[in-house]
């Protein structure tokens, strides 16, 4: 499963990319607004694209089809790593179809139902982003959506990749893997949580103490 970092914080992206642990980055307007300050977001996208050797999702903010197409073309022209993120609306699906026909990769986002995911595939999306955590937030079963989309895409051979999004903790990541999501996008905190286990810490402490008793060097 591919792991994308869900952030616009360059330092965090660099830390994970230098460790060779991420396959790409996803951003959204809220994540960009948190870090951009006075900076031109286009510059920020370019910098992120230089740091990570993989797809970088950058989202349009227009709400009609033509504006989305225009913004999508501009975003795609910024860097070869850019994947244009479009909302799962009628206009977003139409813009997706046009951008895909021009060879631009797309990520159809804000997906909350299997019927929406079907239309994202029909529109030729490269990725669809079902938001697991936000469904859990309203007492739904976010992971059930990943299951259903996997089944529908497999039943009919759609090659749109399932990019499990709005993942809030390691269990979300593990469940996404077990279901067979193609990608998971996770905040930096969750990436590093994946490496933690108390038995690893305890085991290492014991190994080091036993080795120290030898008074030897490697
Ligand atoms: C995905 O593309 C989104 O940026 C993100 O996963 C949303 O997560 P949130 O629901 O925690 O804001």
Coordinates of N, CA and C and ligand atoms in Angstrom, one line a residue, residues 6-7 26-28 30-31 57 59 85 107 109-110 129-134 137 163-168 185-187, ligand 1:
X6 N -0.3 13.5 4.6 CA -1.4 14.5 4.5 C -1.1 15.8 5.2
X7 N -0.3 16.6 4.6 CA 0.1 17.9 5.2 C 0.7 18.8 4.1
X26 N -0.6 14.5 0.1 CA -1.9 15.1 -0.2 C -2.0 16.4 0.6
X27 N -2.6 17.4 -0.1 CA -2.9 18.7 0.6 C -4.4 19.0 0.4
X28 N -4.9 19.9 1.1 CA -6.2 20.5 0.8 C -6.1 21.9 1.2
X30 N -7.4 23.7 3.4 CA -7.3 24.0 4.9 C -5.8 23.8 5.3
X31 N -5.2 22.7 4.8 CA -3.9 22.4 5.2 C -2.9 23.4 4.7
X57 N -0.9 16.0 -4.3 CA -2.3 16.5 -4.6 C -2.5 17.9 -4.2
X59 N -5.4 21.1 -4.6 CA -6.8 21.2 -4.9 C -7.3 22.5 -5.5
X85 N -6.6 17.9 -7.5 CA -7.7 17.4 -6.6 C -9.0 18.2 -6.8
X107 N -7.4 13.5 -8.4 CA -7.8 12.9 -7.2 C -9.2 13.5 -6.8
X109 N -12.0 14.1 -4.5 CA -12.0 14.2 -3.0 C -13.3 14.4 -2.4
X110 N -13.4 14.4 -1.1 CA -14.7 14.6 -0.3 C -15.7 13.5 -0.8
X129 N -10.8 9.8 -3.0 CA -10.4 9.9 -1.6 C -11.7 9.8 -0.7
X130 N -12.0 8.6 -0.2 CA -13.1 8.5 0.8 C -12.6 8.9 2.2
X131 N -13.4 9.8 2.8 CA -12.9 10.4 4.1 C -13.5 9.5 5.3
X132 N -12.6 8.6 5.8 CA -13.1 7.7 6.8 C -13.4 8.4 8.1
X133 N -12.4 9.2 8.6 CA -12.6 9.9 9.9 C -13.8 10.8 10.0
X134 N -14.1 11.5 8.9 CA -15.2 12.4 9.0 C -16.6 11.6 9.1
X137 N -16.8 10.6 12.6 CA -17.1 11.8 13.4 C -18.6 12.0 13.6
X163 N -7.8 5.9 -2.3 CA -6.8 6.6 -1.4 C -7.6 6.9 -0.1
X164 N -7.4 6.0 0.8 CA -8.1 6.2 2.1 C -7.7 7.4 2.8
X165 N -8.6 8.3 3.1 CA -8.2 9.6 3.6 C -9.0 9.9 4.9
X166 N -8.6 11.0 5.5 CA -9.2 11.4 6.8 C -8.9 10.2 7.8
X167 N -7.7 9.7 7.8 CA -7.3 8.6 8.7 C -6.7 9.3 9.9
X168 N -7.2 8.9 11.1 CA -6.8 9.6 12.3 C -5.9 8.9 13.3
X185 N -3.6 8.1 3.1 CA -2.9 9.4 3.4 C -3.1 9.7 4.8
X186 N -2.0 10.0 5.5 CA -2.0 10.2 7.0 C -1.2 11.4 7.4
X187 N -1.7 12.0 8.5 CA -0.9 13.1 9.1 C 0.4 12.6 9.6
Ligands
LIG1 C1 -7.5 14.1 2.3 O1 -7.2 14.3 1.2 C2 -7.7 15.2 3.3 O2 -6.7 16.1 3.1 C3 -7.7 14.7 4.7 O3 -7.4 13.3 4.8 C4 -8.8 15.1 5.5 O4 -8.6 14.7 6.8 P1 -9.4 15.3 8.1 O5 -10.8 14.8 8.0 O6 -8.7 14.8 9.3 O7 -9.3 16.8 7.9

